[in-house]
Amino acid sequence: MLEPWLLNTVWISLAFVGGLFAKRISLPPLIGFLAAGFMLNAFDITEGSQAIEIAASIGIMLLLFTIGLKLNIRDLFEKAIWMGTSLHMVIITVLSGGFVFLISVSGLNLFTDISIQTALLIGFALSFSSTVFAIKILEGRGEVNAFHGKIAIGILIMQDVFAVLFITISKGSLPSVWALALPLFLYAVRYLLFKILDSIDHGELLTLFGLFAAMVAGAASFQFVGLKPDLGALIMGILLGGHPRAKEVATHMMSYKDFFLIAFFFEIGLSGMPTWNSLIMALIFIAILFIKGGLFLGLLTRFNLRSRTSWLSSLSLMNFSEFGLIVAGIGVKNGWMEPEWLVILALTMSLSFIISSPFNQYAHQLFDRYKNILMRLNTKTDHPDDEPVNLGDTEVLLCGMGRVGKVAYEHLTKQFGNKVMGIDYNHERVKKLKKSNINILWGDSTDSNFWENVNMPKIKMVLLSTDDYPTDLNTANELYCIPNKQFKVGTLGHYEDEIEALKKAGVDFIYDHYTLIGKEFAGEFLEFLDTKST
């Protein structure tokens, strides 16, 4: 038996090597973490699996908490989200369940005969998409706040609501009567946490505040009344999302969330070693994976979303979920299915991550290649994600109107007046800035259709001002494809490798953040001293 500290070195080493190798072959690091978990299992290094399970639970809670901090609850009432989720889950449950039942009675001997009820339970497990995987994909592309990112997150949260209902029903008992007091408790806690957040500084107390809010005020309180603790962390994040410092809290929690989520992928690998039967069954289920993604694409376009939005949302949801393991665990505990299904579903989920990752990594390129086919799915009515087609006499265009973009806009209007325009793919931000009389339109600068269709005859400068490297690089790549462009492109850069990639994408000017900010600071301070001396 390994010493605890030595066991930690094994985990960290395997995670680092696996993640590094996956990155080198153009796969997300999470695939390497997943492989590391299976390696631990293969070498029978399973001591401390309980600690990994606890760390994974913390990671999921922090993930949902940070999602809640950025979520607008009104987005969940979009028909594409609540009705699209419901229809998709029903259809996939019936199709997958029927498929499993047919295989069971076909005589292929992959597993023993199962009832139609158990088959539907397995289908229900396969209808969920992984929150962890989808958010990691969206974060990696800088698209959590994009319109398609919000659609995907809304669907994931609706699925989580169905998960809570299932767990409650499967227990055979209602939550504690104290659950009725939750609204009053949450209202009081929100008021108290707002006051605390107003008073603490930007250091370690802010990090501890985030952990306390997510795990104690949120998760533990829901667990106490018999509800899903993950849901409590999400709800607490939503309640705190209205505070001016919500984004700062989310930033502080990001690295902790990423670290603990490594344990989530380890846990999958440690869930059991596959047999040939389970491997064959998992490979068969991959066919359902593509049906699942295609169904999302079809439903979202029928709910009047553009094909590109539907495509990007569908790809991030084209996977199987960790909730499948929870369903299987409940099924095994209640005697509804054989324990082998735990391994089958774990392997199916792992394969779905591996297969879905390249599709998501090249999501924009794939859409550009096949958009003539995909755009046939567009309805002929106006879409909520339609983009501007004419920029008029605009000479300066800012892509991204967050803190950096807004400051740049205010500075540029002093010289160019009303010939400066901003675009942003955050609907709420666009509405808010329009009320402040800022010249802004909703648009996605990473969309090739936007640049192909927009009329911008007088544009002289395009500033990529999201200060988010993946988004700015995707935009730069789209601008690079514009033939005979008559404007210059500028953006910000933070690291040497990112600056080199932006240069290769055709960016004309890159503001080296860490180098130039020091020069500007010194220069402006000298000007201040000169002014004072005179």
Short mmCIF file of C-alpha atoms in Angstrom, two decimals:
data_model
loop_
_atom_site.label_atom_id
_atom_site.label_comp_id
_atom_site.label_asym_id
_atom_site.label_seq_id
_atom_site.Cartn_x
_atom_site.Cartn_y
_atom_site.Cartn_z
CA MET A 1 0.00 0.00 0.00
CA LEU A 2 1.40 3.39 -1.01
CA GLU A 3 1.89 6.22 1.45
CA PRO A 4 -0.79 8.93 1.00
CA TRP A 5 1.74 11.59 -0.09
CA LEU A 6 3.32 9.15 -2.57
CA LEU A 7 -0.11 8.27 -3.94
CA ASN A 8 -0.70 11.98 -4.54
CA THR A 9 2.51 12.20 -6.56
CA VAL A 10 1.32 9.29 -8.73
CA TRP A 11 -2.04 10.98 -9.38
CA ILE A 12 -0.49 14.35 -10.17
CA SER A 13 2.19 12.82 -12.41
CA LEU A 14 -0.28 10.76 -14.42
CA ALA A 15 -2.65 13.72 -14.76
CA PHE A 16 0.13 16.04 -15.92
CA VAL A 17 1.69 13.57 -18.37
CA GLY A 18 -1.72 12.49 -19.72
CA GLY A 19 -2.95 16.06 -20.13
CA LEU A 20 0.32 17.17 -21.74
CA PHE A 21 0.31 14.27 -24.20
CA ALA A 22 -3.33 14.90 -25.15
CA LYS A 23 -2.55 18.57 -25.75
CA ARG A 24 0.43 17.66 -27.95
CA ILE A 25 -1.78 15.56 -30.24
CA SER A 26 -4.41 18.35 -30.46
CA LEU A 27 -6.90 16.83 -28.01
CA PRO A 28 -8.30 18.56 -24.90
CA PRO A 29 -6.27 17.76 -21.73
CA LEU A 30 -9.36 16.18 -20.17
CA ILE A 31 -8.89 13.19 -22.51
CA GLY A 32 -5.46 12.70 -20.94
CA PHE A 33 -6.96 12.91 -17.45
CA LEU A 34 -9.50 10.28 -18.45
CA ALA A 35 -6.76 7.98 -19.75
CA ALA A 36 -4.85 8.51 -16.48
CA GLY A 37 -7.86 7.22 -14.52
CA PHE A 38 -7.99 4.04 -16.59
CA MET A 39 -4.23 3.60 -16.12
CA LEU A 40 -4.64 3.82 -12.35
CA ASN A 41 -7.29 1.12 -12.58
CA ALA A 42 -5.22 -1.05 -14.92
CA PHE A 43 -2.26 -0.99 -12.50
CA ASP A 44 -4.61 -1.57 -9.55
CA ILE A 45 -3.64 1.74 -7.91
CA THR A 46 -7.08 2.28 -6.43
CA GLU A 47 -6.15 3.32 -2.89
CA GLY A 48 -7.64 6.66 -2.04
CA SER A 49 -10.50 6.32 -4.51
CA GLN A 50 -12.82 7.75 -1.86
CA ALA A 51 -10.70 10.91 -1.73
CA ILE A 52 -10.91 11.16 -5.53
CA GLU A 53 -14.70 10.80 -5.34
CA ILE A 54 -14.90 13.63 -2.79
CA ALA A 55 -12.61 15.87 -4.87
CA ALA A 56 -14.71 15.14 -7.97
CA SER A 57 -17.89 16.13 -6.11
CA ILE A 58 -16.27 19.39 -5.01
CA GLY A 59 -15.22 20.07 -8.61
CA ILE A 60 -18.76 19.58 -9.93
CA MET A 61 -20.21 21.82 -7.20
CA LEU A 62 -17.73 24.60 -8.00
CA LEU A 63 -18.43 24.19 -11.71
CA LEU A 64 -22.18 24.63 -11.23
CA PHE A 65 -21.62 27.51 -8.80
CA THR A 66 -19.51 29.44 -11.33
CA ILE A 67 -22.10 28.72 -14.05
CA GLY A 68 -24.78 30.16 -11.78
CA LEU A 69 -22.75 33.33 -11.23
CA LYS A 70 -22.90 34.01 -14.99
CA LEU A 71 -26.42 32.72 -15.68
CA ASN A 72 -29.47 34.81 -16.45
CA ILE A 73 -32.37 32.72 -15.13
CA ARG A 74 -34.71 34.20 -17.75
CA ASP A 75 -32.74 32.36 -20.44
CA LEU A 76 -34.19 29.07 -19.15
CA PHE A 77 -37.70 30.14 -20.16
CA GLU A 78 -36.74 30.25 -23.84
CA LYS A 79 -38.86 27.71 -25.70
CA ALA A 80 -35.78 26.28 -27.41
CA ILE A 81 -34.38 25.41 -23.98
CA TRP A 82 -37.23 24.03 -21.90
CA MET A 83 -39.27 22.46 -24.69
CA GLY A 84 -36.23 21.43 -26.73
CA THR A 85 -34.72 19.67 -23.70
CA SER A 86 -37.98 17.88 -22.86
CA LEU A 87 -38.57 16.64 -26.41
CA HIS A 88 -34.96 15.57 -26.86
CA MET A 89 -34.87 13.57 -23.62
CA VAL A 90 -38.15 11.78 -24.37
CA ILE A 91 -37.11 10.86 -27.92
CA ILE A 92 -33.60 9.68 -26.97
CA THR A 93 -34.94 7.73 -23.97
CA VAL A 94 -37.45 5.86 -26.15
CA LEU A 95 -35.03 5.28 -29.04
CA SER A 96 -32.11 4.19 -26.84
CA GLY A 97 -34.28 2.12 -24.54
CA GLY A 98 -35.91 0.35 -27.47
CA PHE A 99 -32.50 -0.26 -29.01
CA VAL A 100 -31.16 -1.81 -25.78
CA PHE A 101 -34.25 -3.99 -25.40
CA LEU A 102 -34.00 -5.28 -28.97
CA ILE A 103 -30.34 -6.21 -28.50
CA SER A 104 -31.21 -7.91 -25.22
CA VAL A 105 -33.76 -10.23 -26.85
CA SER A 106 -31.90 -10.67 -30.14
CA GLY A 107 -29.85 -13.63 -28.97
CA LEU A 108 -26.48 -11.89 -29.36
CA ASN A 109 -25.66 -12.81 -25.74
CA LEU A 110 -23.99 -9.48 -25.03
CA PHE A 111 -25.82 -9.48 -21.71
CA THR A 112 -28.74 -11.22 -20.06
CA ASP A 113 -32.33 -10.43 -20.99
CA ILE A 114 -33.60 -7.24 -19.42
CA SER A 115 -37.10 -5.85 -19.02
CA ILE A 116 -38.43 -2.97 -21.08
CA GLN A 117 -38.49 -0.85 -17.89
CA THR A 118 -34.77 -1.41 -17.32
CA ALA A 119 -34.06 -0.72 -20.99
CA LEU A 120 -35.90 2.61 -20.74
CA LEU A 121 -33.92 3.44 -17.60
CA ILE A 122 -30.70 2.90 -19.56
CA GLY A 123 -32.12 5.04 -22.37
CA PHE A 124 -32.91 7.75 -19.83
CA ALA A 125 -29.28 7.65 -18.63
CA LEU A 126 -28.05 8.05 -22.21
CA SER A 127 -30.30 11.08 -22.82
CA PHE A 128 -28.19 13.31 -20.55
CA SER A 129 -25.21 15.36 -21.74
CA SER A 130 -22.16 15.96 -19.58
CA THR A 131 -22.13 19.35 -17.89
CA VAL A 132 -18.44 19.01 -17.07
CA PHE A 133 -17.39 18.14 -20.62
CA ALA A 134 -19.60 20.75 -22.32
CA ILE A 135 -18.48 23.60 -20.07
CA LYS A 136 -14.81 22.67 -20.45
CA ILE A 137 -15.25 22.69 -24.24
CA LEU A 138 -17.03 26.07 -24.21
CA GLU A 139 -14.46 27.57 -21.84
CA GLY A 140 -11.63 26.33 -24.04
CA ARG A 141 -13.15 28.16 -27.02
CA GLY A 142 -14.04 31.25 -24.98
CA GLU A 143 -17.75 30.77 -25.77
CA VAL A 144 -19.46 30.33 -22.40
CA ASN A 145 -21.14 33.74 -22.80
CA ALA A 146 -21.81 33.35 -26.53
CA PHE A 147 -25.43 32.87 -27.59
CA HIS A 148 -24.90 29.22 -28.50
CA GLY A 149 -23.00 28.72 -25.23
CA LYS A 150 -25.94 30.03 -23.24
CA ILE A 151 -28.32 27.77 -25.16
CA ALA A 152 -26.17 24.73 -24.36
CA ILE A 153 -25.84 25.69 -20.68
CA GLY A 154 -29.58 26.29 -20.42
CA ILE A 155 -30.26 22.80 -21.79
CA LEU A 156 -27.76 21.29 -19.34
CA ILE A 157 -29.47 23.02 -16.42
CA MET A 158 -32.89 21.81 -17.56
CA GLN A 159 -31.45 18.30 -17.70
CA ASP A 160 -30.22 18.81 -14.14
CA VAL A 161 -33.79 19.61 -13.10
CA PHE A 162 -34.92 16.28 -14.57
CA ALA A 163 -32.05 14.62 -12.70
CA VAL A 164 -33.30 16.05 -9.40
CA LEU A 165 -36.81 14.77 -10.12
CA PHE A 166 -35.48 11.29 -10.94
CA ILE A 167 -33.36 11.05 -7.79
CA THR A 168 -36.30 12.20 -5.66
CA ILE A 169 -38.66 9.65 -7.23
CA SER A 170 -36.11 6.82 -7.07
CA LYS A 171 -35.70 7.34 -3.33
CA GLY A 172 -39.37 6.55 -2.92
CA SER A 173 -39.77 9.46 -0.52
CA LEU A 174 -40.28 13.18 -0.73
CA PRO A 175 -37.64 15.69 0.42
CA SER A 176 -37.71 16.80 4.04
CA VAL A 177 -40.53 19.09 5.09
CA TRP A 178 -37.79 21.64 5.76
CA ALA A 179 -37.46 22.01 1.98
CA LEU A 180 -40.54 24.24 2.17
CA ALA A 181 -38.47 26.74 4.14
CA LEU A 182 -35.71 26.88 1.51
CA PRO A 183 -37.01 30.00 -0.32
CA LEU A 184 -37.04 32.00 2.92
CA PHE A 185 -33.63 30.61 3.91
CA LEU A 186 -32.12 31.43 0.52
CA TYR A 187 -33.52 34.96 0.59
CA ALA A 188 -31.98 35.59 4.02
CA VAL A 189 -28.65 33.99 3.07
CA ARG A 190 -28.47 35.99 -0.16
CA TYR A 191 -28.93 39.24 1.77
CA LEU A 192 -26.24 38.22 4.28
CA LEU A 193 -23.76 37.08 1.60
CA PHE A 194 -24.27 40.31 -0.36
CA LYS A 195 -23.34 42.29 2.76
CA ILE A 196 -20.26 40.13 3.37
CA LEU A 197 -19.16 40.40 -0.26
CA ASP A 198 -19.40 44.19 -0.04
CA SER A 199 -16.99 44.22 2.89
CA ILE A 200 -14.18 41.75 2.03
CA ASP A 201 -11.03 42.49 0.03
CA HIS A 202 -9.64 40.84 -3.12
CA GLY A 203 -7.39 38.25 -1.42
CA GLU A 204 -7.79 34.79 0.06
CA LEU A 205 -11.00 35.73 1.91
CA LEU A 206 -12.74 36.19 -1.44
CA THR A 207 -11.74 32.66 -2.44
CA LEU A 208 -12.97 31.26 0.88
CA PHE A 209 -16.17 33.23 0.43
CA GLY A 210 -16.76 31.46 -2.90
CA LEU A 211 -16.10 28.03 -1.37
CA PHE A 212 -18.40 28.80 1.57
CA ALA A 213 -21.20 30.08 -0.66
CA ALA A 214 -21.02 27.08 -3.03
CA MET A 215 -20.46 24.22 -0.59
CA VAL A 216 -22.04 25.36 2.68
CA ALA A 217 -24.75 27.92 1.93
CA GLY A 218 -25.70 26.14 -1.31
CA ALA A 219 -24.82 22.43 -1.50
CA ALA A 220 -24.97 21.55 2.21
CA SER A 221 -28.32 23.29 2.76
CA PHE A 222 -29.90 21.39 -0.14
CA GLN A 223 -28.40 18.11 1.08
CA PHE A 224 -29.84 18.78 4.54
CA VAL A 225 -33.41 18.94 3.20
CA GLY A 226 -32.99 15.91 0.92
CA LEU A 227 -32.30 17.69 -2.38
CA LYS A 228 -29.39 17.31 -4.80
CA PRO A 229 -26.39 19.27 -3.41
CA ASP A 230 -25.12 20.12 -6.91
CA LEU A 231 -28.40 21.94 -7.53
CA GLY A 232 -27.87 23.91 -4.33
CA ALA A 233 -24.47 25.12 -5.55
CA LEU A 234 -26.03 26.18 -8.87
CA ILE A 235 -28.92 28.03 -7.20
CA MET A 236 -26.55 29.84 -4.85
CA GLY A 237 -24.46 30.94 -7.83
CA ILE A 238 -27.58 32.27 -9.56
CA LEU A 239 -28.61 34.19 -6.42
CA LEU A 240 -25.18 35.82 -6.14
CA GLY A 241 -24.95 36.50 -9.88
CA GLY A 242 -26.60 39.90 -9.48
CA HIS A 243 -23.81 41.25 -7.28
CA PRO A 244 -21.32 43.63 -8.97
CA ARG A 245 -18.42 41.41 -7.82
CA ALA A 246 -19.91 38.14 -9.12
CA LYS A 247 -17.48 38.01 -12.04
CA GLU A 248 -14.54 38.57 -9.68
CA VAL A 249 -15.70 35.68 -7.48
CA ALA A 250 -16.01 33.44 -10.55
CA THR A 251 -12.46 34.35 -11.63
CA HIS A 252 -11.09 33.49 -8.18
CA MET A 253 -12.84 30.09 -8.22
CA MET A 254 -11.71 29.13 -11.73
CA SER A 255 -8.36 27.49 -10.93
CA TYR A 256 -9.79 25.59 -7.93
CA LYS A 257 -12.65 24.31 -10.07
CA ASP A 258 -10.27 23.15 -12.81
CA PHE A 259 -8.03 21.34 -10.31
CA PHE A 260 -10.84 19.46 -8.56
CA LEU A 261 -12.43 18.49 -11.88
CA ILE A 262 -9.32 16.47 -12.74
CA ALA A 263 -10.53 14.06 -10.05
CA PHE A 264 -13.84 13.73 -11.89
CA PHE A 265 -12.10 12.20 -14.90
CA PHE A 266 -9.97 9.99 -12.65
CA GLU A 267 -13.14 8.73 -11.00
CA ILE A 268 -14.57 7.59 -14.35
CA GLY A 269 -11.50 5.50 -15.05
CA LEU A 270 -11.61 3.97 -11.58
CA SER A 271 -15.27 2.93 -11.91
CA GLY A 272 -14.33 -0.48 -13.31
CA MET A 273 -12.31 -2.37 -15.90
CA PRO A 274 -14.12 -3.16 -19.15
CA THR A 275 -14.76 -6.65 -20.52
CA TRP A 276 -15.05 -7.49 -24.22
CA ASN A 277 -18.84 -7.50 -23.91
CA SER A 278 -18.91 -4.08 -22.25
CA LEU A 279 -16.50 -2.69 -24.85
CA ILE A 280 -18.64 -3.99 -27.73
CA MET A 281 -21.78 -2.57 -26.12
CA ALA A 282 -20.13 0.82 -25.58
CA LEU A 283 -19.03 0.93 -29.23
CA ILE A 284 -22.59 0.12 -30.33
CA PHE A 285 -23.88 2.99 -28.21
CA ILE A 286 -21.64 5.41 -30.11
CA ALA A 287 -24.19 5.21 -32.95
CA ILE A 288 -26.68 6.79 -30.52
CA LEU A 289 -24.17 9.58 -29.89
CA PHE A 290 -24.48 10.84 -33.47
CA ILE A 291 -28.27 10.46 -33.40
CA LYS A 292 -28.25 12.52 -30.21
CA GLY A 293 -26.23 15.32 -31.79
CA GLY A 294 -28.30 15.28 -34.97
CA LEU A 295 -31.53 15.45 -32.99
CA PHE A 296 -30.30 18.50 -31.06
CA LEU A 297 -29.41 20.16 -34.37
CA GLY A 298 -32.81 19.41 -35.87
CA LEU A 299 -34.81 20.51 -32.82
CA LEU A 300 -32.92 23.76 -32.24
CA THR A 301 -33.30 24.85 -35.86
CA ARG A 302 -37.03 24.06 -35.63
CA PHE A 303 -37.18 26.41 -32.66
CA ASN A 304 -36.02 29.15 -35.02
CA LEU A 305 -32.32 29.27 -34.14
CA ARG A 306 -29.86 29.69 -36.98
CA SER A 307 -28.05 26.58 -38.16
CA ARG A 308 -24.67 27.85 -36.92
CA THR A 309 -25.96 28.49 -33.40
CA SER A 310 -27.68 25.10 -33.41
CA TRP A 311 -24.56 23.38 -34.78
CA LEU A 312 -22.22 24.76 -32.11
CA SER A 313 -24.70 24.10 -29.29
CA SER A 314 -25.36 20.56 -30.54
CA LEU A 315 -21.68 19.64 -30.77
CA SER A 316 -21.02 20.73 -27.18
CA LEU A 317 -23.98 18.55 -26.09
CA MET A 318 -23.02 15.56 -28.25
CA ASN A 319 -21.72 13.35 -25.44
CA PHE A 320 -22.95 11.11 -22.66
CA SER A 321 -23.14 12.25 -19.08
CA GLU A 322 -21.71 11.37 -15.71
CA PHE A 323 -25.35 11.23 -14.62
CA GLY A 324 -25.58 7.93 -16.49
CA LEU A 325 -23.37 6.44 -13.78
CA ILE A 326 -25.67 7.81 -11.08
CA VAL A 327 -28.67 6.25 -12.83
CA ALA A 328 -26.83 2.94 -13.13
CA GLY A 329 -25.80 3.10 -9.48
CA ILE A 330 -29.41 3.61 -8.41
CA GLY A 331 -30.51 0.84 -10.76
CA VAL A 332 -27.96 -1.62 -9.36
CA LYS A 333 -28.79 -0.67 -5.77
CA ASN A 334 -32.51 -1.26 -6.37
CA GLY A 335 -31.90 -4.50 -8.29
CA TRP A 336 -33.14 -3.10 -11.61
CA MET A 337 -29.97 -3.91 -13.58
CA GLU A 338 -26.74 -5.88 -13.41
CA PRO A 339 -23.57 -4.24 -12.00
CA GLU A 340 -21.89 -4.64 -15.42
CA TRP A 341 -23.95 -1.69 -16.66
CA LEU A 342 -21.88 0.63 -14.47
CA VAL A 343 -18.78 -0.29 -16.47
CA ILE A 344 -20.64 -0.16 -19.81
CA LEU A 345 -21.96 3.35 -19.16
CA ALA A 346 -18.59 4.57 -17.83
CA LEU A 347 -16.88 3.26 -20.95
CA THR A 348 -19.60 4.71 -23.20
CA MET A 349 -19.19 8.12 -21.60
CA SER A 350 -15.40 7.94 -21.96
CA LEU A 351 -15.64 7.03 -25.65
CA SER A 352 -18.15 9.83 -26.22
CA PHE A 353 -15.66 12.35 -24.79
CA ILE A 354 -12.87 11.02 -27.01
CA ILE A 355 -15.01 11.06 -30.16
CA SER A 356 -16.73 14.37 -29.46
CA SER A 357 -13.52 16.27 -28.63
CA PRO A 358 -12.14 16.58 -32.21
CA PHE A 359 -15.57 17.61 -33.52
CA ASN A 360 -15.71 20.40 -30.93
CA GLN A 361 -12.11 21.42 -31.44
CA TYR A 362 -12.74 22.01 -35.15
CA ALA A 363 -16.39 23.06 -34.78
CA HIS A 364 -15.96 26.39 -36.59
CA GLN A 365 -13.90 24.91 -39.42
CA LEU A 366 -16.41 22.08 -39.90
CA PHE A 367 -19.28 24.54 -40.12
CA ASP A 368 -17.41 26.66 -42.65
CA ARG A 369 -16.75 23.57 -44.76
CA TYR A 370 -20.32 22.24 -44.72
CA LYS A 371 -22.31 25.44 -44.19
CA ASN A 372 -23.97 25.25 -47.61
CA ILE A 373 -25.60 22.03 -46.43
CA LEU A 374 -26.20 23.05 -42.81
CA MET A 375 -27.75 26.41 -43.70
CA ARG A 376 -30.56 24.60 -45.49
CA LEU A 377 -31.88 23.85 -42.00
CA ASN A 378 -32.55 27.56 -41.37
CA THR A 379 -36.21 28.54 -41.15
CA LYS A 380 -37.40 31.36 -43.39
CA THR A 381 -38.50 33.63 -40.54
CA ASP A 382 -36.48 36.10 -38.47
CA HIS A 383 -34.12 34.47 -35.98
CA PRO A 384 -33.26 35.70 -32.48
CA ASP A 385 -29.58 35.34 -33.44
CA ASP A 386 -29.73 37.20 -36.77
CA GLU A 387 -26.73 39.48 -37.31
CA PRO A 388 -26.37 42.97 -38.82
CA VAL A 389 -25.97 43.19 -42.60
CA ASN A 390 -24.94 46.84 -42.98
CA LEU A 391 -22.51 48.89 -40.89
CA GLY A 392 -23.15 52.07 -42.87
CA ASP A 393 -20.40 54.68 -42.58
CA THR A 394 -18.70 52.97 -39.61
CA GLU A 395 -14.91 53.37 -39.81
CA VAL A 396 -13.86 51.65 -36.57
CA LEU A 397 -15.34 48.33 -35.44
CA LEU A 398 -14.78 46.88 -31.98
CA CYS A 399 -15.40 43.13 -31.67
CA GLY A 400 -16.19 42.66 -27.99
CA MET A 401 -17.63 45.33 -25.70
CA GLY A 402 -16.60 44.16 -22.25
CA ARG A 403 -14.38 46.25 -20.00
CA VAL A 404 -11.56 46.55 -22.57
CA GLY A 405 -13.87 47.20 -25.51
CA LYS A 406 -15.91 49.81 -23.69
CA VAL A 407 -12.84 51.83 -22.66
CA ALA A 408 -11.45 51.61 -26.20
CA TYR A 409 -14.82 52.73 -27.59
CA GLU A 410 -14.91 55.81 -25.35
CA HIS A 411 -11.37 56.76 -26.38
CA LEU A 412 -11.93 56.25 -30.13
CA THR A 413 -15.17 58.24 -30.24
CA LYS A 414 -13.18 61.35 -29.28
CA GLN A 415 -11.49 61.16 -32.70
CA PHE A 416 -13.99 59.31 -34.90
CA GLY A 417 -17.28 60.40 -33.31
CA ASN A 418 -20.30 58.31 -34.26
CA LYS A 419 -18.28 56.38 -36.83
CA VAL A 420 -17.23 53.93 -34.11
CA MET A 421 -19.36 50.82 -33.58
CA GLY A 422 -19.15 47.85 -31.25
CA ILE A 423 -20.48 44.32 -31.72
CA ASP A 424 -20.87 41.72 -28.99
CA TYR A 425 -22.46 38.27 -28.74
CA ASN A 426 -23.82 38.84 -25.23
CA HIS A 427 -27.47 39.92 -25.63
CA GLU A 428 -27.74 41.33 -22.11
CA ARG A 429 -24.60 43.43 -22.53
CA VAL A 430 -25.84 44.79 -25.87
CA LYS A 431 -29.19 45.82 -24.35
CA LYS A 432 -27.48 47.48 -21.38
CA LEU A 433 -25.00 49.45 -23.51
CA LYS A 434 -27.70 50.56 -25.95
CA LYS A 435 -29.51 52.17 -23.02
CA SER A 436 -26.29 54.15 -22.40
CA ASN A 437 -26.47 55.47 -26.01
CA ILE A 438 -23.48 53.41 -27.12
CA ASN A 439 -23.45 52.52 -30.81
CA ILE A 440 -23.56 48.72 -30.56
CA LEU A 441 -25.16 45.79 -32.37
CA TRP A 442 -25.49 42.13 -31.53
CA GLY A 443 -23.16 39.97 -33.61
CA ASP A 444 -20.74 37.05 -33.40
CA SER A 445 -17.33 38.02 -34.76
CA THR A 446 -16.26 34.36 -34.91
CA ASP A 447 -19.02 33.65 -37.45
CA SER A 448 -17.82 33.42 -41.06
CA ASN A 449 -21.37 34.22 -42.26
CA PHE A 450 -21.21 37.57 -40.49
CA TRP A 451 -18.08 38.67 -42.36
CA GLU A 452 -19.33 37.28 -45.68
CA ASN A 453 -22.72 39.01 -45.51
CA VAL A 454 -22.04 42.29 -43.72
CA ASN A 455 -21.63 45.45 -45.80
CA MET A 456 -18.81 47.59 -44.33
CA PRO A 457 -17.46 49.77 -47.16
CA LYS A 458 -15.75 52.39 -44.98
CA ILE A 459 -14.13 50.25 -42.28
CA LYS A 460 -10.51 51.29 -41.58
CA MET A 461 -9.82 49.45 -38.32
CA VAL A 462 -11.12 46.30 -36.62
CA LEU A 463 -10.16 45.92 -32.96
CA LEU A 464 -10.48 42.46 -31.41
CA SER A 465 -11.31 43.65 -27.92
CA THR A 466 -12.78 40.66 -26.08
CA ASP A 467 -9.45 40.13 -24.25
CA ASP A 468 -10.21 36.41 -24.58
CA TYR A 469 -7.54 34.65 -26.61
CA PRO A 470 -9.60 31.80 -28.14
CA THR A 471 -12.34 34.21 -29.25
CA ASP A 472 -9.89 36.76 -30.66
CA LEU A 473 -7.95 34.05 -32.51
CA ASN A 474 -11.14 32.60 -34.03
CA THR A 475 -12.15 36.09 -35.16
CA ALA A 476 -8.68 36.74 -36.61
CA ASN A 477 -8.86 33.49 -38.58
CA GLU A 478 -12.22 34.54 -40.07
CA LEU A 479 -10.87 37.99 -40.99
CA TYR A 480 -7.84 36.38 -42.62
CA CYS A 481 -10.17 34.67 -45.10
CA ILE A 482 -11.67 37.96 -46.34
CA PRO A 483 -10.21 38.67 -49.81
CA ASN A 484 -8.70 42.10 -50.54
CA LYS A 485 -9.58 43.57 -47.16
CA GLN A 486 -8.86 47.29 -46.89
CA PHE A 487 -8.68 47.56 -43.10
CA LYS A 488 -6.13 46.83 -40.38
CA VAL A 489 -6.68 44.43 -37.48
CA GLY A 490 -5.45 44.95 -33.93
CA THR A 491 -5.81 43.01 -30.69
CA LEU A 492 -4.25 42.35 -27.29
CA GLY A 493 -1.71 39.64 -26.49
CA HIS A 494 -0.54 38.26 -23.16
CA TYR A 495 1.89 35.42 -23.91
CA GLU A 496 4.54 34.85 -26.57
CA ASP A 497 2.92 31.72 -28.04
CA GLU A 498 -0.45 33.47 -28.27
CA ILE A 499 1.12 36.53 -29.91
CA GLU A 500 2.81 34.31 -32.53
CA ALA A 501 -0.47 32.53 -33.30
CA LEU A 502 -2.27 35.87 -33.70
CA LYS A 503 0.44 37.10 -36.08
CA LYS A 504 0.07 33.95 -38.19
CA ALA A 505 -3.68 34.65 -38.31
CA GLY A 506 -2.94 37.97 -40.01
CA VAL A 507 -3.32 40.42 -37.11
CA ASP A 508 -1.50 43.65 -38.03
CA PHE A 509 -0.98 45.12 -34.56
CA ILE A 510 -0.76 43.30 -31.22
CA TYR A 511 -0.70 45.22 -27.97
CA ASP A 512 1.74 43.25 -25.81
CA HIS A 513 -0.12 43.67 -22.54
CA TYR A 514 2.62 42.93 -20.03
CA THR A 515 5.34 44.84 -21.90
CA LEU A 516 3.49 47.97 -22.96
CA ILE A 517 1.44 48.49 -19.81
CA GLY A 518 4.66 49.03 -17.86
CA LYS A 519 5.88 51.61 -20.39
CA GLU A 520 2.54 53.42 -20.36
CA PHE A 521 2.44 53.42 -16.58
CA ALA A 522 5.93 54.94 -16.36
CA GLY A 523 5.22 57.44 -19.15
CA GLU A 524 1.96 58.70 -17.67
CA PHE A 525 3.50 58.96 -14.22
CA LEU A 526 6.32 61.12 -15.66
CA GLU A 527 3.71 63.32 -17.36
CA PHE A 528 1.93 63.64 -14.03
CA LEU A 529 5.16 64.75 -12.33
CA ASP A 530 5.87 67.27 -15.10
CA THR A 531 2.38 68.70 -14.71
CA LYS A 532 2.80 69.02 -10.95
CA SER A 533 6.21 70.69 -11.28
CA THR A 534 4.82 73.36 -13.59
#
